[in-house]
Amino acid sequence: MMVYDVDGTQIFNKKITSQAIQLNKSLLNKPYSLAVIAFTDGTTEVVKLKL
């Protein structure tokens, strides 16, 4: 899972092995950040995280 700010700077990158994750809100930048989740089957999903 990778998280990017609106400028495209990567602010978080961690391999996730569970179905749930908690992010500290202080990592996220306003007005929103984008979480990119890469699954083991090669697919990805992008989620907009709005503060």
PDB file of N, CA and C in Angstrom:
ATOM      1  N   MET A   1       0.848  -1.163   0.000  1.00  0.00           N
ATOM      2  CA  MET A   1       0.000   0.000   0.000  1.00  0.00           C
ATOM      3  C   MET A   1       0.894   1.225   0.000  1.00  0.00           C
ATOM      4  N   MET A   2       0.561   2.156  -0.875  1.00  0.00           N
ATOM      5  CA  MET A   2       1.291   3.412  -0.959  1.00  0.00           C
ATOM      6  C   MET A   2       0.290   4.551  -0.827  1.00  0.00           C
ATOM      7  N   VAL A   3       0.709   5.627  -0.183  1.00  0.00           N
ATOM      8  CA  VAL A   3      -0.142   6.809  -0.052  1.00  0.00           C
ATOM      9  C   VAL A   3       0.627   8.000  -0.597  1.00  0.00           C
ATOM     10  N   TYR A   4      -0.070   8.795  -1.429  1.00  0.00           N
ATOM     11  CA  TYR A   4       0.533   9.960  -2.071  1.00  0.00           C
ATOM     12  C   TYR A   4      -0.249  11.213  -1.691  1.00  0.00           C
ATOM     13  N   ASP A   5       0.454  12.354  -1.604  1.00  0.00           N
ATOM     14  CA  ASP A   5      -0.251  13.614  -1.414  1.00  0.00           C
ATOM     15  C   ASP A   5      -0.661  14.184  -2.768  1.00  0.00           C
ATOM     16  N   VAL A   6      -1.317  15.339  -2.784  1.00  0.00           N
ATOM     17  CA  VAL A   6      -1.831  15.898  -4.034  1.00  0.00           C
ATOM     18  C   VAL A   6      -0.719  16.321  -4.997  1.00  0.00           C
ATOM     19  N   ASP A   7       0.507  16.482  -4.494  1.00  0.00           N
ATOM     20  CA  ASP A   7       1.636  16.829  -5.351  1.00  0.00           C
ATOM     21  C   ASP A   7       2.295  15.599  -5.960  1.00  0.00           C
ATOM     22  N   GLY A   8       1.837  14.399  -5.561  1.00  0.00           N
ATOM     23  CA  GLY A   8       2.408  13.170  -6.074  1.00  0.00           C
ATOM     24  C   GLY A   8       3.556  12.626  -5.255  1.00  0.00           C
ATOM     25  N   THR A   9       3.829  13.250  -4.110  1.00  0.00           N
ATOM     26  CA  THR A   9       4.898  12.784  -3.239  1.00  0.00           C
ATOM     27  C   THR A   9       4.421  11.592  -2.425  1.00  0.00           C
ATOM     28  N   GLN A  10       5.197  10.535  -2.422  1.00  0.00           N
ATOM     29  CA  GLN A  10       4.832   9.351  -1.650  1.00  0.00           C
ATOM     30  C   GLN A  10       5.082   9.636  -0.165  1.00  0.00           C
ATOM     31  N   ILE A  11       4.027   9.483   0.641  1.00  0.00           N
ATOM     32  CA  ILE A  11       4.148   9.781   2.064  1.00  0.00           C
ATOM     33  C   ILE A  11       4.040   8.522   2.933  1.00  0.00           C
ATOM     34  N   PHE A  12       3.733   7.379   2.319  1.00  0.00           N
ATOM     35  CA  PHE A  12       3.618   6.125   3.060  1.00  0.00           C
ATOM     36  C   PHE A  12       3.800   4.975   2.086  1.00  0.00           C
ATOM     37  N   ASN A  13       4.543   3.961   2.513  1.00  0.00           N
ATOM     38  CA  ASN A  13       4.739   2.772   1.684  1.00  0.00           C
ATOM     39  C   ASN A  13       4.993   1.604   2.621  1.00  0.00           C
ATOM     40  N   LYS A  14       4.084   0.652   2.633  1.00  0.00           N
ATOM     41  CA  LYS A  14       4.224  -0.495   3.536  1.00  0.00           C
ATOM     42  C   LYS A  14       3.542  -1.715   2.932  1.00  0.00           C
ATOM     43  N   LYS A  15       4.191  -2.865   3.073  1.00  0.00           N
ATOM     44  CA  LYS A  15       3.585  -4.117   2.639  1.00  0.00           C
ATOM     45  C   LYS A  15       2.536  -4.517   3.674  1.00  0.00           C
ATOM     46  N   ILE A  16       1.331  -4.762   3.209  1.00  0.00           N
ATOM     47  CA  ILE A  16       0.212  -5.108   4.077  1.00  0.00           C
ATOM     48  C   ILE A  16      -0.093  -6.594   3.900  1.00  0.00           C
ATOM     49  N   THR A  17      -0.245  -7.302   5.010  1.00  0.00           N
ATOM     50  CA  THR A  17      -0.555  -8.724   4.939  1.00  0.00           C
ATOM     51  C   THR A  17      -1.895  -9.044   5.599  1.00  0.00           C
ATOM     52  N   SER A  18      -2.623  -8.033   6.016  1.00  0.00           N
ATOM     53  CA  SER A  18      -3.930  -8.266   6.647  1.00  0.00           C
ATOM     54  C   SER A  18      -5.009  -7.561   5.837  1.00  0.00           C
ATOM     55  N   GLN A  19      -6.254  -7.766   6.237  1.00  0.00           N
ATOM     56  CA  GLN A  19      -7.370  -7.150   5.518  1.00  0.00           C
ATOM     57  C   GLN A  19      -7.712  -5.764   6.032  1.00  0.00           C
ATOM     58  N   ALA A  20      -7.085  -5.334   7.115  1.00  0.00           N
ATOM     59  CA  ALA A  20      -7.376  -4.013   7.692  1.00  0.00           C
ATOM     60  C   ALA A  20      -6.071  -3.314   8.045  1.00  0.00           C
ATOM     61  N   ILE A  21      -6.100  -1.986   7.934  1.00  0.00           N
ATOM     62  CA  ILE A  21      -4.942  -1.176   8.305  1.00  0.00           C
ATOM     63  C   ILE A  21      -5.442   0.126   8.918  1.00  0.00           C
ATOM     64  N   GLN A  22      -4.685   0.656   9.849  1.00  0.00           N
ATOM     65  CA  GLN A  22      -4.995   1.949  10.430  1.00  0.00           C
ATOM     66  C   GLN A  22      -3.866   2.906  10.076  1.00  0.00           C
ATOM     67  N   LEU A  23      -4.240   4.087   9.597  1.00  0.00           N
ATOM     68  CA  LEU A  23      -3.269   5.124   9.269  1.00  0.00           C
ATOM     69  C   LEU A  23      -3.408   6.266  10.260  1.00  0.00           C
ATOM     70  N   ASN A  24      -2.295   6.801  10.679  1.00  0.00           N
ATOM     71  CA  ASN A  24      -2.311   7.974  11.537  1.00  0.00           C
ATOM     72  C   ASN A  24      -2.702   9.180  10.682  1.00  0.00           C
ATOM     73  N   LYS A  25      -3.733   9.917  11.104  1.00  0.00           N
ATOM     74  CA  LYS A  25      -4.211  11.068  10.318  1.00  0.00           C
ATOM     75  C   LYS A  25      -3.134  12.122  10.110  1.00  0.00           C
ATOM     76  N   SER A  26      -2.169  12.191  11.018  1.00  0.00           N
ATOM     77  CA  SER A  26      -1.117  13.204  10.887  1.00  0.00           C
ATOM     78  C   SER A  26      -0.224  12.942   9.666  1.00  0.00           C
ATOM     79  N   LEU A  27      -0.246  11.718   9.117  1.00  0.00           N
ATOM     80  CA  LEU A  27       0.511  11.415   7.902  1.00  0.00           C
ATOM     81  C   LEU A  27      -0.119  12.033   6.663  1.00  0.00           C
ATOM     82  N   LEU A  28      -1.431  12.225   6.703  1.00  0.00           N
ATOM     83  CA  LEU A  28      -2.173  12.668   5.526  1.00  0.00           C
ATOM     84  C   LEU A  28      -2.141  14.182   5.395  1.00  0.00           C
ATOM     85  N   ASN A  29      -2.096  14.636   4.154  1.00  0.00           N
ATOM     86  CA  ASN A  29      -2.058  16.075   3.868  1.00  0.00           C
ATOM     87  C   ASN A  29      -3.404  16.544   3.346  1.00  0.00           C
ATOM     88  N   LYS A  30      -3.752  17.785   3.649  1.00  0.00           N
ATOM     89  CA  LYS A  30      -5.000  18.365   3.158  1.00  0.00           C
ATOM     90  C   LYS A  30      -4.825  18.773   1.711  1.00  0.00           C
ATOM     91  N   PRO A  31      -5.830  18.829   0.891  1.00  0.00           N
ATOM     92  CA  PRO A  31      -7.221  18.504   1.191  1.00  0.00           C
ATOM     93  C   PRO A  31      -7.499  17.013   1.144  1.00  0.00           C
ATOM     94  N   TYR A  32      -6.631  16.235   0.454  1.00  0.00           N
ATOM     95  CA  TYR A  32      -6.825  14.795   0.416  1.00  0.00           C
ATOM     96  C   TYR A  32      -5.525  14.101   0.018  1.00  0.00           C
ATOM     97  N   SER A  33      -5.494  12.808   0.220  1.00  0.00           N
ATOM     98  CA  SER A  33      -4.379  11.957  -0.193  1.00  0.00           C
ATOM     99  C   SER A  33      -4.958  10.783  -0.978  1.00  0.00           C
ATOM    100  N   LEU A  34      -4.114  10.115  -1.740  1.00  0.00           N
ATOM    101  CA  LEU A  34      -4.544   8.954  -2.513  1.00  0.00           C
ATOM    102  C   LEU A  34      -3.826   7.717  -2.005  1.00  0.00           C
ATOM    103  N   ALA A  35      -4.602   6.690  -1.666  1.00  0.00           N
ATOM    104  CA  ALA A  35      -4.047   5.404  -1.260  1.00  0.00           C
ATOM    105  C   ALA A  35      -4.107   4.463  -2.457  1.00  0.00           C
ATOM    106  N   VAL A  36      -2.996   3.860  -2.791  1.00  0.00           N
ATOM    107  CA  VAL A  36      -2.922   2.907  -3.887  1.00  0.00           C
ATOM    108  C   VAL A  36      -2.639   1.540  -3.275  1.00  0.00           C
ATOM    109  N   ILE A  37      -3.587   0.629  -3.450  1.00  0.00           N
ATOM    110  CA  ILE A  37      -3.459  -0.709  -2.899  1.00  0.00           C
ATOM    111  C   ILE A  37      -3.177  -1.667  -4.048  1.00  0.00           C
ATOM    112  N   ALA A  38      -2.058  -2.373  -3.970  1.00  0.00           N
ATOM    113  CA  ALA A  38      -1.679  -3.353  -4.992  1.00  0.00           C
ATOM    114  C   ALA A  38      -1.930  -4.746  -4.419  1.00  0.00           C
ATOM    115  N   PHE A  39      -2.783  -5.515  -5.081  1.00  0.00           N
ATOM    116  CA  PHE A  39      -3.134  -6.854  -4.636  1.00  0.00           C
ATOM    117  C   PHE A  39      -2.199  -7.890  -5.244  1.00  0.00           C
ATOM    118  N   THR A  40      -2.141  -9.063  -4.621  1.00  0.00           N
ATOM    119  CA  THR A  40      -1.225 -10.115  -5.087  1.00  0.00           C
ATOM    120  C   THR A  40      -1.600 -10.654  -6.461  1.00  0.00           C
ATOM    121  N   ASP A  41      -2.849 -10.452  -6.898  1.00  0.00           N
ATOM    122  CA  ASP A  41      -3.240 -10.930  -8.231  1.00  0.00           C
ATOM    123  C   ASP A  41      -2.866  -9.947  -9.341  1.00  0.00           C
ATOM    124  N   GLY A  42      -2.160  -8.869  -8.976  1.00  0.00           N
ATOM    125  CA  GLY A  42      -1.691  -7.905  -9.970  1.00  0.00           C
ATOM    126  C   GLY A  42      -2.625  -6.725 -10.182  1.00  0.00           C
ATOM    127  N   THR A  43      -3.793  -6.723  -9.568  1.00  0.00           N
ATOM    128  CA  THR A  43      -4.724  -5.597  -9.701  1.00  0.00           C
ATOM    129  C   THR A  43      -4.393  -4.530  -8.662  1.00  0.00           C
ATOM    130  N   THR A  44      -4.871  -3.325  -8.923  1.00  0.00           N
ATOM    131  CA  THR A  44      -4.694  -2.225  -7.977  1.00  0.00           C
ATOM    132  C   THR A  44      -6.009  -1.502  -7.778  1.00  0.00           C
ATOM    133  N   GLU A  45      -6.101  -0.809  -6.654  1.00  0.00           N
ATOM    134  CA  GLU A  45      -7.265   0.015  -6.366  1.00  0.00           C
ATOM    135  C   GLU A  45      -6.761   1.337  -5.783  1.00  0.00           C
ATOM    136  N   VAL A  46      -7.352   2.438  -6.218  1.00  0.00           N
ATOM    137  CA  VAL A  46      -7.001   3.757  -5.722  1.00  0.00           C
ATOM    138  C   VAL A  46      -8.170   4.302  -4.908  1.00  0.00           C
ATOM    139  N   VAL A  47      -7.861   4.763  -3.699  1.00  0.00           N
ATOM    140  CA  VAL A  47      -8.881   5.287  -2.804  1.00  0.00           C
ATOM    141  C   VAL A  47      -8.506   6.703  -2.397  1.00  0.00           C
ATOM    142  N   LYS A  48      -9.443   7.624  -2.538  1.00  0.00           N
ATOM    143  CA  LYS A  48      -9.223   9.016  -2.141  1.00  0.00           C
ATOM    144  C   LYS A  48      -9.534   9.148  -0.655  1.00  0.00           C
ATOM    145  N   LEU A  49      -8.557   9.643   0.124  1.00  0.00           N
ATOM    146  CA  LEU A  49      -8.725   9.840   1.550  1.00  0.00           C
ATOM    147  C   LEU A  49      -8.856  11.327   1.808  1.00  0.00           C
ATOM    148  N   LYS A  50     -10.043  11.771   2.161  1.00  0.00           N
ATOM    149  CA  LYS A  50     -10.310  13.190   2.353  1.00  0.00           C
ATOM    150  C   LYS A  50     -10.303  13.523   3.836  1.00  0.00           C
ATOM    151  N   LEU A  51      -9.660  14.617   4.176  1.00  0.00           N
ATOM    152  CA  LEU A  51      -9.646  15.066   5.575  1.00  0.00           C
ATOM    153  C   LEU A  51     -10.759  16.010   5.861  1.00  0.00           C
TER     154      LEU A  51
END
